[in-house]
mmCIF file with all atom_site columns, C-alpha atoms in Angstrom:
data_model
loop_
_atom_site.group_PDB
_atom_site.id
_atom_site.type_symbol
_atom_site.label_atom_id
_atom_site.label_alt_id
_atom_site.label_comp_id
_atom_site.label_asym_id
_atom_site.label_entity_id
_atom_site.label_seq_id
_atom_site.pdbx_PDB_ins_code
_atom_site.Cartn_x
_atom_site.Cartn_y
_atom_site.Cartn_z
_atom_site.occupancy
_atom_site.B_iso_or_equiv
_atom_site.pdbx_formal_charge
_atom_site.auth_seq_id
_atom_site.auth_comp_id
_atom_site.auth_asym_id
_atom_site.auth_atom_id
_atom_site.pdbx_PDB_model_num
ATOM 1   C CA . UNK A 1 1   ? -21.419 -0.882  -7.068  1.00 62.00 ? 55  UNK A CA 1
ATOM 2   C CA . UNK A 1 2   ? -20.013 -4.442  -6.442  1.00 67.00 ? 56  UNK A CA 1
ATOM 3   C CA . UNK A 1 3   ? -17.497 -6.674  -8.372  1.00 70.00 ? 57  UNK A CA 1
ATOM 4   C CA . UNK A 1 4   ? -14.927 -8.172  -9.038  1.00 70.00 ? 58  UNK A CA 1
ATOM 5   C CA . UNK A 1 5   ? -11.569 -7.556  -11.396 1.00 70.00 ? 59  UNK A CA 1
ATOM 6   C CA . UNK A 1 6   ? -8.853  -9.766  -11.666 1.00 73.00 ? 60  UNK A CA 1
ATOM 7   C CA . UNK A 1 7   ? -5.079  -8.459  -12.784 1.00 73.00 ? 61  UNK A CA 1
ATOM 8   C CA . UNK A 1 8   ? -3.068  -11.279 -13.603 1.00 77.00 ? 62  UNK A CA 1
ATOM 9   C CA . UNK A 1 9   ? 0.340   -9.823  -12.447 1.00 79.00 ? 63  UNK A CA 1
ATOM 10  C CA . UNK A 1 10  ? 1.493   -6.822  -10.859 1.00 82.00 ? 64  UNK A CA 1
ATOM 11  C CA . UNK A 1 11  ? 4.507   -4.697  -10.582 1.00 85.00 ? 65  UNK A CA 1
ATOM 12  C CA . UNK A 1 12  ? 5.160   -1.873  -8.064  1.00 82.00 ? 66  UNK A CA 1
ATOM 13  C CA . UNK A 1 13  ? 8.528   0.244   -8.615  1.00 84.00 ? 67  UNK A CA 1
ATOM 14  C CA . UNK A 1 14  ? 8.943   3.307   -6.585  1.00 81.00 ? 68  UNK A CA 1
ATOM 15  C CA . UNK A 1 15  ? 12.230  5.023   -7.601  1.00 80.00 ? 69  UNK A CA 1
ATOM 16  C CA . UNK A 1 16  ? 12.095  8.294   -5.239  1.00 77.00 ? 70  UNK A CA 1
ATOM 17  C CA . UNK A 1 17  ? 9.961   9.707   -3.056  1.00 71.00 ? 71  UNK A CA 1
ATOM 18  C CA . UNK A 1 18  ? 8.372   13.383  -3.391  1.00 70.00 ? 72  UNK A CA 1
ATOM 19  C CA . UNK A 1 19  ? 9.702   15.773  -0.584  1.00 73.00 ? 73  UNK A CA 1
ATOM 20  C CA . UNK A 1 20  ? 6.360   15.634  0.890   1.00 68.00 ? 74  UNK A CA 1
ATOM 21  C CA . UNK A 1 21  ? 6.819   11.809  1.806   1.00 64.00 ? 75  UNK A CA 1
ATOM 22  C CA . UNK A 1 22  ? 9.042   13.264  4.929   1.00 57.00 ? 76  UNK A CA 1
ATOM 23  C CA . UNK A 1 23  ? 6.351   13.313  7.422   1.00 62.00 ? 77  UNK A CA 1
ATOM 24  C CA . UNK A 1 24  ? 2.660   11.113  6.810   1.00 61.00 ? 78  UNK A CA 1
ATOM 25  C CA . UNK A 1 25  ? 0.128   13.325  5.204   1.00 62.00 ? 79  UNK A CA 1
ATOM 26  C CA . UNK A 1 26  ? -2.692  14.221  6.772   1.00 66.00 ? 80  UNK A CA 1
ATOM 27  C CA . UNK A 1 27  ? -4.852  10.845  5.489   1.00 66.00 ? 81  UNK A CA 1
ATOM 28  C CA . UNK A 1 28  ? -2.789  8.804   7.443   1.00 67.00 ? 82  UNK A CA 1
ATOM 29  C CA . UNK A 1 29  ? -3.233  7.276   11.330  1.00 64.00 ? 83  UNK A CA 1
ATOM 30  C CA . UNK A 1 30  ? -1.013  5.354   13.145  1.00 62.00 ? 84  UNK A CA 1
ATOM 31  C CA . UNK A 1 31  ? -2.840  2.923   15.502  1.00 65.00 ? 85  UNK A CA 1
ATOM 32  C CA . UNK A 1 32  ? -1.845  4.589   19.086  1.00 69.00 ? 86  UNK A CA 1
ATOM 33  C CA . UNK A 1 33  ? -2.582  7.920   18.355  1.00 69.00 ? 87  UNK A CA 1
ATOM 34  C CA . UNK A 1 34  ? -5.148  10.310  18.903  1.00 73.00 ? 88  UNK A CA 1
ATOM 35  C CA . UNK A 1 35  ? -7.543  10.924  15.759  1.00 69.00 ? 89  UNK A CA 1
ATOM 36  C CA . UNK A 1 36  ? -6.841  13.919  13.981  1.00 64.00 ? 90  UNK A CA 1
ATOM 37  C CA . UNK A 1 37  ? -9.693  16.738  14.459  1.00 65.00 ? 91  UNK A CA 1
ATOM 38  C CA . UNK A 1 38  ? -10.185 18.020  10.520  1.00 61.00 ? 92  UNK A CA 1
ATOM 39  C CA . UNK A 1 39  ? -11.953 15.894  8.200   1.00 56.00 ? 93  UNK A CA 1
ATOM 40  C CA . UNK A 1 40  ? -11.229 14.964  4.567   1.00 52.00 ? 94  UNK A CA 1
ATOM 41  C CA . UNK A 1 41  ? -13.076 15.635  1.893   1.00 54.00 ? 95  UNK A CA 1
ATOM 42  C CA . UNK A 1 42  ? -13.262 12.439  -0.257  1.00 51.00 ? 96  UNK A CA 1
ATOM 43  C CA . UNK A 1 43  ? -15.795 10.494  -2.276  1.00 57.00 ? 97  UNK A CA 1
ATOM 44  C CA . UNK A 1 44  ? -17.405 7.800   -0.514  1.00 62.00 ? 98  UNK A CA 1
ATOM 45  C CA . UNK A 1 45  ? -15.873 4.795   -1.975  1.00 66.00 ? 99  UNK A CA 1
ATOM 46  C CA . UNK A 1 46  ? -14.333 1.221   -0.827  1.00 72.00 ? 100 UNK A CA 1
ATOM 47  C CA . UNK A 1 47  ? -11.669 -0.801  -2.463  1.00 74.00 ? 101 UNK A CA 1
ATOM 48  C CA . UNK A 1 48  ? -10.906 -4.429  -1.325  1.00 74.00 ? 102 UNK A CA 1
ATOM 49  C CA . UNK A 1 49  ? -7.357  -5.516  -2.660  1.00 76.00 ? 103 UNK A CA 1
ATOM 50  C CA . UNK A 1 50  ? -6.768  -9.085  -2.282  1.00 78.00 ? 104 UNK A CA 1
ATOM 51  C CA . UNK A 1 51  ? -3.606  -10.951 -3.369  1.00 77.00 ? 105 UNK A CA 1
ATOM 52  C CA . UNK A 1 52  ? -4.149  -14.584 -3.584  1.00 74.00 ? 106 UNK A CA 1
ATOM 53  C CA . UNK A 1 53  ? -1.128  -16.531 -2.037  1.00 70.00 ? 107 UNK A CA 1
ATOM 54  C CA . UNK A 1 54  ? -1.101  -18.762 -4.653  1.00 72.00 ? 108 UNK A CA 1
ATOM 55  C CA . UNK A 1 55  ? -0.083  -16.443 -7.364  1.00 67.00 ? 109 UNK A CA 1
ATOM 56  C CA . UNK A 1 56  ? 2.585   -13.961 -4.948  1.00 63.00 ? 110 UNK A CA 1
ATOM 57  C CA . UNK A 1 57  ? 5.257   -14.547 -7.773  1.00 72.00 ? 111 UNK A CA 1
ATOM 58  C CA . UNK A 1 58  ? 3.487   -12.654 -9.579  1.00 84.00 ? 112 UNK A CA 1
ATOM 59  C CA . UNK A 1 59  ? 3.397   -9.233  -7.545  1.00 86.00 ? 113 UNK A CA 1
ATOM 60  C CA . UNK A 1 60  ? 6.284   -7.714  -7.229  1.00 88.00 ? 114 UNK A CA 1
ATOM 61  C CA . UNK A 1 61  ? 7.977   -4.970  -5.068  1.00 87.00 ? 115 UNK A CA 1
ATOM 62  C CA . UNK A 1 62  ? 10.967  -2.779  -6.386  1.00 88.00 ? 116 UNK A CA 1
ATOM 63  C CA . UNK A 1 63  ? 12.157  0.281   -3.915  1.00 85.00 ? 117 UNK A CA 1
ATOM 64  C CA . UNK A 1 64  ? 15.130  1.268   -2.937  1.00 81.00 ? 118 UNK A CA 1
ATOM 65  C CA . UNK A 1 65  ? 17.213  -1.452  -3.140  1.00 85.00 ? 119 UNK A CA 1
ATOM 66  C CA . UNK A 1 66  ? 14.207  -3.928  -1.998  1.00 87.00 ? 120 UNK A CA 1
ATOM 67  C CA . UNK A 1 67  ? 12.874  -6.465  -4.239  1.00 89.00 ? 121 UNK A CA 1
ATOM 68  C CA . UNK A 1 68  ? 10.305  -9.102  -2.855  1.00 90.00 ? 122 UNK A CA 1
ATOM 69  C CA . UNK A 1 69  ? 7.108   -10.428 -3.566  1.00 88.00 ? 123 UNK A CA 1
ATOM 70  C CA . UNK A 1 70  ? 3.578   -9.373  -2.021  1.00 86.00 ? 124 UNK A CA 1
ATOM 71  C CA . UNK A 1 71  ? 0.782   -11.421 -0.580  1.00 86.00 ? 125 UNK A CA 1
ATOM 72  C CA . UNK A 1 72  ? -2.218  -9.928  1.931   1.00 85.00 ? 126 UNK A CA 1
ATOM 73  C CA . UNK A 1 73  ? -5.136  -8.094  1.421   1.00 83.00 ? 127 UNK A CA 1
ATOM 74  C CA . UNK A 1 74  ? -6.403  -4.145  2.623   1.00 82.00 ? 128 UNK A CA 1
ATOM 75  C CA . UNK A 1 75  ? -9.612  -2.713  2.679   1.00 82.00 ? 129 UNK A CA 1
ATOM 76  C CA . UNK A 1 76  ? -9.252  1.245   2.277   1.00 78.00 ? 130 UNK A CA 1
ATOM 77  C CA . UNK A 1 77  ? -12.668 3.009   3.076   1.00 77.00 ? 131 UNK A CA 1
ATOM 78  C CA . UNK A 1 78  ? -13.305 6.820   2.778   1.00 72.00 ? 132 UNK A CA 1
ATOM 79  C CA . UNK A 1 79  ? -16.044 7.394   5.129   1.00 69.00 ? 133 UNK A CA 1
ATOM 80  C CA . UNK A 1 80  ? -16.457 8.699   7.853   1.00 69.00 ? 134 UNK A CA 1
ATOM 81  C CA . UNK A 1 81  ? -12.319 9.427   6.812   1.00 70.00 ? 135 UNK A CA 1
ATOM 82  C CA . UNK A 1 82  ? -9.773  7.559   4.622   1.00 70.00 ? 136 UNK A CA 1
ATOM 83  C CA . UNK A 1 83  ? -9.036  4.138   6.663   1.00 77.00 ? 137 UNK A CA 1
ATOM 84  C CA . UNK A 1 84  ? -6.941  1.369   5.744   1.00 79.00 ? 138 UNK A CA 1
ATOM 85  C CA . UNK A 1 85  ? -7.351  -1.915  7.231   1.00 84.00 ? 139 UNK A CA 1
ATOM 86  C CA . UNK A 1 86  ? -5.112  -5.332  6.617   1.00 86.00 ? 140 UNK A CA 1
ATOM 87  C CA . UNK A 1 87  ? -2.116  -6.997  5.804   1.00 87.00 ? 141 UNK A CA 1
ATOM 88  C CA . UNK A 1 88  ? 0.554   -6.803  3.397   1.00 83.00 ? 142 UNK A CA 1
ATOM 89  C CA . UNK A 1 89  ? 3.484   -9.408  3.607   1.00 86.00 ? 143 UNK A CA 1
ATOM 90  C CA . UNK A 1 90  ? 6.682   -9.030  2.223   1.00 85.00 ? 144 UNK A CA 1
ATOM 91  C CA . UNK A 1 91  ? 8.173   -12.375 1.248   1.00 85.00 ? 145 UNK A CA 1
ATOM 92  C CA . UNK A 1 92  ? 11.214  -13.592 -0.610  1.00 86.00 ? 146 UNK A CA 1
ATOM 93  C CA . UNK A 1 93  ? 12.585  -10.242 -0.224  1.00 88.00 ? 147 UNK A CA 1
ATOM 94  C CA . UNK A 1 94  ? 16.580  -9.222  -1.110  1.00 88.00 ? 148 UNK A CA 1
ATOM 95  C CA . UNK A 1 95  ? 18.039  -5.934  -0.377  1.00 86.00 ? 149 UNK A CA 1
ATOM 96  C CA . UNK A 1 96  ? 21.033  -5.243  -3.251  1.00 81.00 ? 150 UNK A CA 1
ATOM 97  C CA . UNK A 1 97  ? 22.811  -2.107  -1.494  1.00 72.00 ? 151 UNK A CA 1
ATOM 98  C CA . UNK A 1 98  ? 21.982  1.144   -3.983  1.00 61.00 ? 152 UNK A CA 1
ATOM 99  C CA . UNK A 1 99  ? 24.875  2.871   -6.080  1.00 62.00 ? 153 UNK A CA 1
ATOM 100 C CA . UNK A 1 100 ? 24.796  6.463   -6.118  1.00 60.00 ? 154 UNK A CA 1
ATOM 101 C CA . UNK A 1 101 ? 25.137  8.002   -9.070  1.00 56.00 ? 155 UNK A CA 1
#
């Protein structure tokens, strides 16, 4: 399947991360290291996320303290293994130092 869909604005608040977000799971690979020996076990699919520069006001980042706009573009492919490849650019970004509560 092939296409196309266009989302006129995004917004991506992350308020807390789960315990598990400690160490990377086992889907991730940092360029450098070794490849990990046990597959995963995921549908064959690929996603292609574009975000046009000309419309980065309109995708916004909110975590901890962080809000900025996002402009770049990642492929994520599951076969042979869950891969991301791109860019993501954080721009007009302002850290506001978080109250505890």
């Amino acid at each position: 399947m092939n296409g196309e869909v266009n989302i006129p604005w995004a917004r991506i608040e992350i308020e807390s991360l789960p315990e598990s977000a400690v160490s990377p799971s086992k889907d991730v690979h940092l360029r450098g290291e070794p490849d990990r020996e046990e597959p995963l076990d995921i549908v064959h699919a690929s996603v292609l996320v574009n975000i046009d520069k000309n419309k980065t006001e309109e995708v916004k980042l909110e975590a901890f303290g962080l809000t900025a706009s996002l402009f770049g573009g990642i492929r994520v492919n599951t076969q042979p293994a869950l891969v991301g490849y791109g860019d993501l650019q954080i721009i007009n970004g302002a850290i506001m130092p978080m109250v505890s509560s």
